[in-house]
mmCIF file of C-alpha atoms in Angstrom:
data_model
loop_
_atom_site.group_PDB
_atom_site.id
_atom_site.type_symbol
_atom_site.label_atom_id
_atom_site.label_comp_id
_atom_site.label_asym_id
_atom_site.label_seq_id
_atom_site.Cartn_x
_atom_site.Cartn_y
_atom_site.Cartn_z
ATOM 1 C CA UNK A 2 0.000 0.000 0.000
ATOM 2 C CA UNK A 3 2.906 2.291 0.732
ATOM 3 C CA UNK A 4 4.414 1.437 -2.396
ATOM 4 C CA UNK A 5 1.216 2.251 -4.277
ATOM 5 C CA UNK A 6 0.644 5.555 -2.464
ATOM 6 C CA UNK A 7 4.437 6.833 -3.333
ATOM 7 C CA UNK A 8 3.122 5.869 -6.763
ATOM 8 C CA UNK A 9 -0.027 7.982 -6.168
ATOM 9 C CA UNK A 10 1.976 11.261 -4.815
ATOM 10 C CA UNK A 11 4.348 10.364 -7.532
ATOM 11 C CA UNK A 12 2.221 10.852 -10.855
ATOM 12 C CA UNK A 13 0.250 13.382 -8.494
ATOM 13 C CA UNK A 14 3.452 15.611 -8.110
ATOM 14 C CA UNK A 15 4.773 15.625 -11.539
ATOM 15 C CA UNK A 16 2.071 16.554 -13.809
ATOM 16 C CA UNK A 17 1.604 19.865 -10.957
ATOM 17 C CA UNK A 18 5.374 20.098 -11.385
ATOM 18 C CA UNK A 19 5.414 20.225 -15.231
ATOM 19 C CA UNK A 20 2.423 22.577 -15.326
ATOM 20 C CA UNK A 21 4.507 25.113 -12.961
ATOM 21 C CA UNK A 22 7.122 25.189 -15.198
ATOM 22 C CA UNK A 23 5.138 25.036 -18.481
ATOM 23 C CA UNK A 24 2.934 27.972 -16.705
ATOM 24 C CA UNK A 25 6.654 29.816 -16.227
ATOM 25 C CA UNK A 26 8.133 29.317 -19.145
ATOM 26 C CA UNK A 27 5.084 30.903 -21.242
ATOM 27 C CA UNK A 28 4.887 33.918 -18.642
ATOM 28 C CA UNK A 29 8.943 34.204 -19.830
ATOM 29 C CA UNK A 30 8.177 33.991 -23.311
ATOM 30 C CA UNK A 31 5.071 36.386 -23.858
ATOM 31 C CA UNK A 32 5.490 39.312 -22.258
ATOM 32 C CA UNK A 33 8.158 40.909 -24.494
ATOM 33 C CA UNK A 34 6.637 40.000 -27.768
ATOM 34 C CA UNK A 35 3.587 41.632 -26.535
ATOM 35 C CA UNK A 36 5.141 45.170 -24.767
ATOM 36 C CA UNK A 37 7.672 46.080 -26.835
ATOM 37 C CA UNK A 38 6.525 46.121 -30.614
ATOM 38 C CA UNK A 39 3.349 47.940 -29.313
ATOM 39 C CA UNK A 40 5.596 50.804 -28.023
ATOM 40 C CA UNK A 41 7.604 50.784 -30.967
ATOM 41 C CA UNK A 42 4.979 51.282 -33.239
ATOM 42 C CA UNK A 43 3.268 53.955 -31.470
ATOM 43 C CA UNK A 44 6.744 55.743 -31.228
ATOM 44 C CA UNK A 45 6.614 55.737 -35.012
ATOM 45 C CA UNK A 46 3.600 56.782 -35.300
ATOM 46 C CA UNK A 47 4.288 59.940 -33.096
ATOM 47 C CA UNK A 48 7.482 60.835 -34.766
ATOM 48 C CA UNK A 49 5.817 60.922 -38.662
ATOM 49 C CA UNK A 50 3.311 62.562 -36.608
ATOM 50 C CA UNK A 51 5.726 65.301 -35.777
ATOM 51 C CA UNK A 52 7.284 65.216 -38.906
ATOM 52 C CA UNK A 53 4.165 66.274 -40.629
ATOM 53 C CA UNK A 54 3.262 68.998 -38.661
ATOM 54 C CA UNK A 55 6.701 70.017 -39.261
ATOM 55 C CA UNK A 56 5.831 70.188 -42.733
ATOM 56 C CA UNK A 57 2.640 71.575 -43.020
ATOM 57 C CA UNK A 58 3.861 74.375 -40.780
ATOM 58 C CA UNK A 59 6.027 75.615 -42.992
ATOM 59 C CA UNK A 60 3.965 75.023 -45.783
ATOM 60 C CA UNK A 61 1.408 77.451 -44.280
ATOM 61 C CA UNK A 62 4.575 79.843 -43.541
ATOM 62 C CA UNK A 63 4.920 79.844 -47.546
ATOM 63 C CA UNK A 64 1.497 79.438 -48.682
ATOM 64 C CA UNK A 65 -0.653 80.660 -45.834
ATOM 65 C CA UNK A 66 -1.804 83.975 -47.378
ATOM 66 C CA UNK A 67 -3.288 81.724 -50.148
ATOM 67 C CA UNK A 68 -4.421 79.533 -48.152
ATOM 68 C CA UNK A 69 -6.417 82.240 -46.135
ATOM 69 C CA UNK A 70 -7.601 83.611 -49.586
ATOM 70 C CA UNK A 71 -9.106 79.957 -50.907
ATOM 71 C CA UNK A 72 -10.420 79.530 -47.363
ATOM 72 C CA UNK A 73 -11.975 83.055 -47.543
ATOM 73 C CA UNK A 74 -13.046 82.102 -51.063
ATOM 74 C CA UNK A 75 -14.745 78.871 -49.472
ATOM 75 C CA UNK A 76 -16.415 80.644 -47.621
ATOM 76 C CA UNK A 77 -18.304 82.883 -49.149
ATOM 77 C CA UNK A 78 -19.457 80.529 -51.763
ATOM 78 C CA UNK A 79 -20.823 78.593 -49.354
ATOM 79 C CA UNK A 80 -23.091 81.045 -47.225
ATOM 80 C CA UNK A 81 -24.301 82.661 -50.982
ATOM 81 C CA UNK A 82 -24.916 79.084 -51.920
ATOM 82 C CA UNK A 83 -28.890 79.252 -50.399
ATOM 83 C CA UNK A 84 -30.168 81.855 -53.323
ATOM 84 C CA UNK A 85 -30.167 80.166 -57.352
ATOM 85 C CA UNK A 86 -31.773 82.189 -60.112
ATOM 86 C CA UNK A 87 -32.428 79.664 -62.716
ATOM 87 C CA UNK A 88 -32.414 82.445 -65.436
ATOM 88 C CA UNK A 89 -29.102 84.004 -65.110
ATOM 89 C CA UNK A 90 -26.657 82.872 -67.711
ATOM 90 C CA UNK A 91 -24.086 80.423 -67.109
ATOM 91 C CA UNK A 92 -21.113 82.967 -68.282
ATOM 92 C CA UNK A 93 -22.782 85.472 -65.865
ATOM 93 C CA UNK A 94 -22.577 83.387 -62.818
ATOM 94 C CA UNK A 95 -19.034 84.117 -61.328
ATOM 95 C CA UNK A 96 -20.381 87.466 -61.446
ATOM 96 C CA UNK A 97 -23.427 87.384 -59.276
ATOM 97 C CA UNK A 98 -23.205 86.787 -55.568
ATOM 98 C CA UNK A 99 -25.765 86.712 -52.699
ATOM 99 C CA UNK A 100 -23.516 88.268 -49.588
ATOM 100 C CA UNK A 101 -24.686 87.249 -46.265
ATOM 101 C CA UNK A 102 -23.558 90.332 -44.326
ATOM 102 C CA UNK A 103 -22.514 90.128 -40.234
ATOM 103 C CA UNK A 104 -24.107 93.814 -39.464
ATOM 104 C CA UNK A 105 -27.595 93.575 -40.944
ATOM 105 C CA UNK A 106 -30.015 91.112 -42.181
ATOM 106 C CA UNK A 107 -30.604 91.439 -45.858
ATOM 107 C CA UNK A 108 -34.488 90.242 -44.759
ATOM 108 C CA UNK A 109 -36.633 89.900 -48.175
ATOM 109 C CA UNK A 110 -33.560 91.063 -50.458
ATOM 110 C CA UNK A 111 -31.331 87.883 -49.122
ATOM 111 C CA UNK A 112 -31.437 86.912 -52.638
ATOM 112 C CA UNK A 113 -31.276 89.728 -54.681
ATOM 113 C CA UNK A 114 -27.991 89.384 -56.910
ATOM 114 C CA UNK A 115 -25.101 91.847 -55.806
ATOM 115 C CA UNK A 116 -22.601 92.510 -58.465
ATOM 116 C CA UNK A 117 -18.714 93.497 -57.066
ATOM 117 C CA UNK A 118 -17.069 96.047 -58.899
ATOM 118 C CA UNK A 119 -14.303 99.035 -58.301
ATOM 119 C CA UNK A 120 -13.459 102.096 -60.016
ATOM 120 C CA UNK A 121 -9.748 102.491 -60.950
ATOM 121 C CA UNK A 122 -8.515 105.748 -61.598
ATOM 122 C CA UNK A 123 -5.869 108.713 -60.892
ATOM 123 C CA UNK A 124 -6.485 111.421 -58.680
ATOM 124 C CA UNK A 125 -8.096 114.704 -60.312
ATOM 125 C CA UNK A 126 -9.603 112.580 -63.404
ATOM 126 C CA UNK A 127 -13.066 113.020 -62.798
ATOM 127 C CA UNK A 128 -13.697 110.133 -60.352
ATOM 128 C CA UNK A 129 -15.448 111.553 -57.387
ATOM 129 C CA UNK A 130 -18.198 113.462 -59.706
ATOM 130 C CA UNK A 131 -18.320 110.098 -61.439
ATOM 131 C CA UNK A 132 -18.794 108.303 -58.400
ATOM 132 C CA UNK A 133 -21.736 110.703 -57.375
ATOM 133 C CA UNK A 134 -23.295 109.777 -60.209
ATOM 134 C CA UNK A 135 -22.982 105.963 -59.774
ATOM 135 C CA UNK A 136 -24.300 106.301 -56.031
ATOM 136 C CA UNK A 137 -27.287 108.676 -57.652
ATOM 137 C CA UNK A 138 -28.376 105.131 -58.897
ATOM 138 C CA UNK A 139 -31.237 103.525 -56.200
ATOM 139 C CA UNK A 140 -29.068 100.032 -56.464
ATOM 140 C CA UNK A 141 -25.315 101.162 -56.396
ATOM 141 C CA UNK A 142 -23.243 101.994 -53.692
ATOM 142 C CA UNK A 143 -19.574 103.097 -54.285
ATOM 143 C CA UNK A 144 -17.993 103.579 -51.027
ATOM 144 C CA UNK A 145 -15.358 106.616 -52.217
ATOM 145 C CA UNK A 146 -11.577 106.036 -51.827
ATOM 146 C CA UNK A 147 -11.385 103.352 -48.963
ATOM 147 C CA UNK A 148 -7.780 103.439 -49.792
ATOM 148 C CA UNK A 149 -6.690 106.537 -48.964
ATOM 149 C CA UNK A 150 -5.982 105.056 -45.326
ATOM 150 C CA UNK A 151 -2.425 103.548 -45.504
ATOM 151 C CA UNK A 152 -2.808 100.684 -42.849
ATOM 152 C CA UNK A 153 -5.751 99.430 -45.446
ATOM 153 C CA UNK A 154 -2.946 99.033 -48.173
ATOM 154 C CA UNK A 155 -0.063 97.932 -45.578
ATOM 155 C CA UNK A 156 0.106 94.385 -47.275
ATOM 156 C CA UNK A 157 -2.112 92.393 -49.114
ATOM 157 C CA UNK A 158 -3.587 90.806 -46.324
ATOM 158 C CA UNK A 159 -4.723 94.055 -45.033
ATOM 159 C CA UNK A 160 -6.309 94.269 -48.524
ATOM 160 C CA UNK A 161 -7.985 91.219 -49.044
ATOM 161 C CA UNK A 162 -9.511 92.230 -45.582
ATOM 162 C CA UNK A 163 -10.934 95.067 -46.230
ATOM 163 C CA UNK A 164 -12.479 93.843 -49.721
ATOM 164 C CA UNK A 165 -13.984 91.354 -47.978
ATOM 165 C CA UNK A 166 -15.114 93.747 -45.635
ATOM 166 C CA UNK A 167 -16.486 95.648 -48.750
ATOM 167 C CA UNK A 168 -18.458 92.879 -50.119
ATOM 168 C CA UNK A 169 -19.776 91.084 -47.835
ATOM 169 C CA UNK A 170 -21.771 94.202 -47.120
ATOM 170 C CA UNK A 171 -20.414 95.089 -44.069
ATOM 171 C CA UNK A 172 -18.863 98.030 -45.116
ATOM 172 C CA UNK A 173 -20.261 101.349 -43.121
ATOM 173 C CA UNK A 174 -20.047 104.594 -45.621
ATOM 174 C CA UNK A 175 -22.457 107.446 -46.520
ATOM 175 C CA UNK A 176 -23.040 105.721 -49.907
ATOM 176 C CA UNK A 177 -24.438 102.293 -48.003
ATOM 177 C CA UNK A 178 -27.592 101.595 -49.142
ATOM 178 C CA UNK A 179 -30.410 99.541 -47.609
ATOM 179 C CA UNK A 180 -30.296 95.801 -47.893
ATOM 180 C CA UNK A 181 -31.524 95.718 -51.847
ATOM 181 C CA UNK A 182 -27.961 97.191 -53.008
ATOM 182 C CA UNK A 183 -27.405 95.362 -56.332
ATOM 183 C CA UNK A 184 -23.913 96.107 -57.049
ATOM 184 C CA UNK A 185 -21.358 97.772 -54.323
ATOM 185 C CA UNK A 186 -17.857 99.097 -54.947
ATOM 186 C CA UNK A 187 -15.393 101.670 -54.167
ATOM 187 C CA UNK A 188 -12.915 104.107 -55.816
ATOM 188 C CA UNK A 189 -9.186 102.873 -55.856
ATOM 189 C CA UNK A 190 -6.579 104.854 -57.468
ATOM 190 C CA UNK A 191 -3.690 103.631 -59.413
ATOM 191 C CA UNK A 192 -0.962 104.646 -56.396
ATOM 192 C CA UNK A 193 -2.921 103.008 -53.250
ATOM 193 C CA UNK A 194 -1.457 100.073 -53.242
ATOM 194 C CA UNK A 195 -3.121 98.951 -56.226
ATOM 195 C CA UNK A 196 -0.228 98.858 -58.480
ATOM 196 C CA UNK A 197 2.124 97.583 -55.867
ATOM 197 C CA UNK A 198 0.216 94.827 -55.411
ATOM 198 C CA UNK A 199 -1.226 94.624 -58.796
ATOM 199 C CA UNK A 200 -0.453 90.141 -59.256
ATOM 200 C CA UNK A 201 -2.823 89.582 -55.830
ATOM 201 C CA UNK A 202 -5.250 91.927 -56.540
ATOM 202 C CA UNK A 203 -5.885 90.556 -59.621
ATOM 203 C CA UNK A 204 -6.485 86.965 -58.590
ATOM 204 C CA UNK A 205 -8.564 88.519 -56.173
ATOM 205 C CA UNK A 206 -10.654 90.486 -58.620
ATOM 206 C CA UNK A 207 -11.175 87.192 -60.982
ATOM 207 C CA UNK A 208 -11.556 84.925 -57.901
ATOM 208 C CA UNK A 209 -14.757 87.161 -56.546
ATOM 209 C CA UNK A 210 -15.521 88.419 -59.644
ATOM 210 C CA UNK A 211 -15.363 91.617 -59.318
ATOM 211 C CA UNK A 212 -16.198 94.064 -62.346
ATOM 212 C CA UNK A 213 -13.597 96.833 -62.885
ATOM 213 C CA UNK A 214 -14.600 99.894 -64.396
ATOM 214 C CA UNK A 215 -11.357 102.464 -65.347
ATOM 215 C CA UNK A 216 -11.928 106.467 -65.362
ATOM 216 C CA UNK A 217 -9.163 108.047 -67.196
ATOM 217 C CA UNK A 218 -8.405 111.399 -68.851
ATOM 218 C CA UNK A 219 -7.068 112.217 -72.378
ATOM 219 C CA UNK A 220 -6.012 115.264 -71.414
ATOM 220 C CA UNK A 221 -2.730 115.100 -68.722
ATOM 221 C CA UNK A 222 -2.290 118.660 -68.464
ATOM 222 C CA UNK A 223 -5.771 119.341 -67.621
ATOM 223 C CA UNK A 224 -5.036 116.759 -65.193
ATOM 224 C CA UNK A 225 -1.978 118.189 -63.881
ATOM 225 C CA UNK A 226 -3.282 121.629 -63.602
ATOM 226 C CA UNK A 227 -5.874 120.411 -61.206
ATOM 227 C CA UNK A 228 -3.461 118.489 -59.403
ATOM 228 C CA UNK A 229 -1.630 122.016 -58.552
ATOM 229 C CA UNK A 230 -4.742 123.583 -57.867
ATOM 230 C CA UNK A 231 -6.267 121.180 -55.211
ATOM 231 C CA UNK A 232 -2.301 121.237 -53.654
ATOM 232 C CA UNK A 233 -2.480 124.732 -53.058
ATOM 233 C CA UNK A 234 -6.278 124.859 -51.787
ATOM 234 C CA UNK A 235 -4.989 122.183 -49.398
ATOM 235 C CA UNK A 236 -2.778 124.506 -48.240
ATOM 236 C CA UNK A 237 -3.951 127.647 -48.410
ATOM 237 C CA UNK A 238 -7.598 126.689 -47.635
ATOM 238 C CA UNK A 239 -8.811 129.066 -49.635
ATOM 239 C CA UNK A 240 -12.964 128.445 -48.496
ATOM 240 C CA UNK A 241 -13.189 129.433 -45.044
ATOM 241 C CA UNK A 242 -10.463 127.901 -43.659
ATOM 242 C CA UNK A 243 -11.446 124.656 -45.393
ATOM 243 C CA UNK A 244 -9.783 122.640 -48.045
ATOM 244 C CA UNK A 245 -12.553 121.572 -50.786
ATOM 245 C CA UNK A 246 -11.266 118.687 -53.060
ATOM 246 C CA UNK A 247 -14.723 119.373 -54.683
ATOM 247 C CA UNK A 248 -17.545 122.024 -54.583
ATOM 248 C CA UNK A 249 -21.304 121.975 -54.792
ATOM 249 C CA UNK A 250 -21.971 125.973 -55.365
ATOM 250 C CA UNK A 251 -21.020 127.922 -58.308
ATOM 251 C CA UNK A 252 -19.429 130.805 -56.411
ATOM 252 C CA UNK A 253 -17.146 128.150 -54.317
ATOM 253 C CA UNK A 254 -15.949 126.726 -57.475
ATOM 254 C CA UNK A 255 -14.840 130.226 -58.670
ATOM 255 C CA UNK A 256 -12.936 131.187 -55.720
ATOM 256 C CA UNK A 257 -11.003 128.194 -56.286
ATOM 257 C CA UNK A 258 -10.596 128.504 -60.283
ATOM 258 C CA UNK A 259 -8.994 132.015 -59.600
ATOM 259 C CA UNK A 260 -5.818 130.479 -58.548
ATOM 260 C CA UNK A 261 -3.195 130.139 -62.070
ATOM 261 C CA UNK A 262 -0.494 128.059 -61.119
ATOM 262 C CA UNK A 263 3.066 128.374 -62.884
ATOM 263 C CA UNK A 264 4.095 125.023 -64.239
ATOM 264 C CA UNK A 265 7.932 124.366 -63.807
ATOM 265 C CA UNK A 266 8.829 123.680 -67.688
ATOM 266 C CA UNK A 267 11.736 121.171 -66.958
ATOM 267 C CA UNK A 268 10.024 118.706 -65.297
ATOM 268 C CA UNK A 269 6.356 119.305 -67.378
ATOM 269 C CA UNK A 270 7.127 116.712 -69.756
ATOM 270 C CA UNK A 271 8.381 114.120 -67.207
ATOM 271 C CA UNK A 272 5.216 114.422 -65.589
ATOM 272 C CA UNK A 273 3.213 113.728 -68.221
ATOM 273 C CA UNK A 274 4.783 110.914 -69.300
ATOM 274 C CA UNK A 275 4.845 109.702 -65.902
ATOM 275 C CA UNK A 276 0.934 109.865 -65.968
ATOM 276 C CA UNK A 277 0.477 108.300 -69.051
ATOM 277 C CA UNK A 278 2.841 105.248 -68.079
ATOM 278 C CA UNK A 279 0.841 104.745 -65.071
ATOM 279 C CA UNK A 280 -2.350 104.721 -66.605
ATOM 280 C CA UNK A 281 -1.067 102.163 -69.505
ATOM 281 C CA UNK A 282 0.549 99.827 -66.865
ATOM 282 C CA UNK A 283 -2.936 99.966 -64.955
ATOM 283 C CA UNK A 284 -4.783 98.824 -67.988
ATOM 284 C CA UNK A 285 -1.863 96.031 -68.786
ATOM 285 C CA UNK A 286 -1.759 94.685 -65.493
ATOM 286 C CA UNK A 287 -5.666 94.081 -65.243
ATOM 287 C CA UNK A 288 -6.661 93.492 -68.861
ATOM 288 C CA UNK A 289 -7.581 89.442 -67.950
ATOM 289 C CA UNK A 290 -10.202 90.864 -65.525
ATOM 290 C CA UNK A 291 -13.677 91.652 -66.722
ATOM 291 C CA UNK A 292 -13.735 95.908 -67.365
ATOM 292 C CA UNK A 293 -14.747 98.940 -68.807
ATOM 293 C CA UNK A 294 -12.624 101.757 -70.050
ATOM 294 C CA UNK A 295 -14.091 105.371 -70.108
ATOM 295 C CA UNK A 296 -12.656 108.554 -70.710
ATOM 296 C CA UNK A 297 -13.488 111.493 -68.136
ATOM 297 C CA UNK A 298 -14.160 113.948 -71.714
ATOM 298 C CA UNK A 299 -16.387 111.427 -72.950
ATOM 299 C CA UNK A 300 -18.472 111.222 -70.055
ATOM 300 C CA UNK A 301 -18.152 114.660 -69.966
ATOM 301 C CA UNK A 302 -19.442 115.292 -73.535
ATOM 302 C CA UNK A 303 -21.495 112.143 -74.343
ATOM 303 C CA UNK A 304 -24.078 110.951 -71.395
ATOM 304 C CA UNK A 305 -24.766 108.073 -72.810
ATOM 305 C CA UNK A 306 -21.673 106.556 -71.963
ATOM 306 C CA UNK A 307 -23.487 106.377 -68.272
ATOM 307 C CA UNK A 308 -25.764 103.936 -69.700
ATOM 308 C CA UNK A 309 -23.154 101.620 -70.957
ATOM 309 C CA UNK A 310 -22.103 101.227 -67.190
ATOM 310 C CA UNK A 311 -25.153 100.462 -66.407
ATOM 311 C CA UNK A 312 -25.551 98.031 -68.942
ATOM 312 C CA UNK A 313 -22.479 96.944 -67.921
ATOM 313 C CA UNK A 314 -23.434 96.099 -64.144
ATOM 314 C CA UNK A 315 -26.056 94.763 -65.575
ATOM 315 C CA UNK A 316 -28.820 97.334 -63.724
ATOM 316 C CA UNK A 317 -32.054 99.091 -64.712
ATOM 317 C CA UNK A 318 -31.295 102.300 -66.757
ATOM 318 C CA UNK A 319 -32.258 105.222 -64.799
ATOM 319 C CA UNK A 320 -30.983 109.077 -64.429
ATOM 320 C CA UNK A 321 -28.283 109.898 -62.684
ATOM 321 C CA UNK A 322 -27.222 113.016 -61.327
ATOM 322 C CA UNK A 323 -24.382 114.437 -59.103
ATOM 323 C CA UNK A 324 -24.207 117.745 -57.553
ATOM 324 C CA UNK A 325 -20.728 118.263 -58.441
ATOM 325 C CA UNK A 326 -20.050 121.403 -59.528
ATOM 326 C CA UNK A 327 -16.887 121.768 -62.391
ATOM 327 C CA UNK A 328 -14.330 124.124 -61.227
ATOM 328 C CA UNK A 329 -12.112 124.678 -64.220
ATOM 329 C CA UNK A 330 -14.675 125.871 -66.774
ATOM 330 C CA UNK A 331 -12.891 128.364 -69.195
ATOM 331 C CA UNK A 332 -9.855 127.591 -71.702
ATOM 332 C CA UNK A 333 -6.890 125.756 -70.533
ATOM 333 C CA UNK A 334 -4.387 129.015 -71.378
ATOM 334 C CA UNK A 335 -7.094 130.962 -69.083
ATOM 335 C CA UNK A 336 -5.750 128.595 -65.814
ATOM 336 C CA UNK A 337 -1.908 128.583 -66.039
ATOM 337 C CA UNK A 338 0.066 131.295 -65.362
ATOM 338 C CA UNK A 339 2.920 131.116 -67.335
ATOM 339 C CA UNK A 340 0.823 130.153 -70.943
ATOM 340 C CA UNK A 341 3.837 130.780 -73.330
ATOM 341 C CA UNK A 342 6.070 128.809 -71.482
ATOM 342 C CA UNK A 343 3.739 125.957 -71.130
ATOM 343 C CA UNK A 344 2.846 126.280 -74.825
ATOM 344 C CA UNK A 345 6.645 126.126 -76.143
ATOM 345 C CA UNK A 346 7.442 123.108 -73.925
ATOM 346 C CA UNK A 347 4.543 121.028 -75.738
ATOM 347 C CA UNK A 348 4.575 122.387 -78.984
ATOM 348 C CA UNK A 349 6.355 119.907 -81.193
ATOM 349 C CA UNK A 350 6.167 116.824 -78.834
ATOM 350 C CA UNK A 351 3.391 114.247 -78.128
ATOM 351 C CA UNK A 352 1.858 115.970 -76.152
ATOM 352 C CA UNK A 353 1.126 119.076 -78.151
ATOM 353 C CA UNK A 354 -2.523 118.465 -78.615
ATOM 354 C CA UNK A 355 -3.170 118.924 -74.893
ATOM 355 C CA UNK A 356 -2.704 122.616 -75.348
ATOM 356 C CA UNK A 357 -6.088 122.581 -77.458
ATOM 357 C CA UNK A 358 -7.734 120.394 -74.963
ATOM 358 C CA UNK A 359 -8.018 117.841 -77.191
ATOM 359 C CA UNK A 360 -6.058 114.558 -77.269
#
């Protein structure tokens, strides 16, 4: 009996024995292959992870005013998305846009078509009695020279801001209509920035598809002889103390037309040449974008030319009326003081005709 309990305690003790070990020997085994490629794999992970943000941050360093400007883009389209007039033609489409502005609800006009556009000129060409006539207009509003301010024209991000700004509606000025406005704009001339920065502003004006309409003037000397004359009003202040860039009252305009200012000779013909490069170089740089060219005489002479900016904004033909009142009104020789010097400097050049008024 002894002999078959050691038996017993034998076979008992062995297979517990064997187990132990087996049980030891897989503990052993395991625990690495399950710890240590996990952590390696997630330390991967982490460092591509770090990699690519690496990456993409300096791609945004590069790229992130573009970036900001498709975003901007994205945007847009997608809060003017709600509004779809079926019978608008497909070219016209890029042109039309339903702005959702952040000041105001737009209320029963939320989907009345807004057309973006901006007047490029040069300063003393005719553009703010031009503008006064756009703005005369029940649907347009042309919100002057928003420009003028330097930190709008800092950089183009400062820019693209404030054309957003602009178009969205959200854009407080005197010329701000109600919430039907059908096509908003503003007044840029060629040497705010515009020119500078002509490459961005560009894809930005065939991006939101804006309209451009150009004032210019045939007639540079005209030109430059109200340039002199608003300089010294700005000086002298000639109306009660108070420079006037532009007059609504006879008399006030001819206070202001007294002054004759001498022309210096030697530089006359840089300056006009100057003047005419500029203008050229403005219609060069923008001639992809969608536009208008007019000619301060011609609007001058011909009234009709009003209607074809209408037509060309695409908005019901009305009258329009400004109550601008011209302050150079008599012949050119009558408003520069030194005529005959003025007249020998031109004659013979390209530039003769000017001293007929005529180009």
């Amino acid at each position: 009996m002894e002999g078959v309990g050691r038996e017993h305690d034998s076979s008992v003790a062995l297979p517990v024995e064997d187990f132990g070990a087996a049980k030891d020997t897989t503990s052993v085994s395991t625990k690495p292959t399950r710890r240590y490629p996990l952590a390696s794999w997630v330390a991967i992970l982490a460092l591509a992870t770090l990699v690519g943000v690496y990456i993409f941050s300096l791609s945004l360093k590069q790229n992130g005013m573009l970036f900001g400007l498709r975003q901007t883009n994205m945007i847009e389209k997608e809060r003017e998305q709600p509004c779809h007039h079926p019978g608008i033609p497909e070219t016209e489409i890029p042109l039309v846009h339903f702005p959702t502005p952040n000041t105001y609800s737009r209320k029963e006009c939320a989907c009345t078509p807004v057309r973006f556009f901006a007047i490029l000129s040069m300063q003393r060409s005719g553009s703010g009695w031009f503008e006064t006539l756009l703005n005369s207009h029940e649907n347009i509003s042309s919100n002057g020279e928003i420009f003028s301010v330097k930190d709008r024209r800092s950089n183009v991000t400062a820019i693209t801001q404030t054309l957003d700004k602009l178009y969205n509606l959200d854009w407080v000025s005197s010329a701000a209509k109600n919430e039907c406005t059908a096509a908003v704009g503003l007044k840029w001339m060629l040497n705010q920035g515009l020119m500078k920065h002509h490459q961005e502003i560009a894809e930005y004006f065939n991006r939101r598809g804006v309209s451009l309409i150009f004032l210019l003037r045939r007639n540079l000397l005209q030109r430059y002889v109200s340039i002199l004359a608003n300089d010294y009003d700005r000086n002298t202040k000639q109306l009660s103390g108070t420079h006037k860039a532009h007059v609504h009252h006879r008399g006030q305009a001819d206070v202001l037309a007294q002054y004759k200012p001498t022309i210096d000779t030697k530089s006359l013909i840089a300056e006009l040449k100057r003047s005419d490069k500029l203008a050229a170089d403005g219609l060069v740089s923008f001639k992809k974008i969608r536009s208008i060219v007019l000619y301060y005489e011609d609007v001058v002479s011909n009234r009709t030319k009003l209607t074809d900016v209408l037509d060309f904004l695409k908005l019901p033909k009305m009258k329009l009326s400004s109550r601008h009142v011209k302050i150079h009104t008599k012949r050119l020789r009558d408003h520069i003081d030194n005529w005959t010097d003025v007249s020998n400097t031109l004659n013979g050049t390209q530039y003769e005709s000017f001293l007929n008024g005529r180009r």
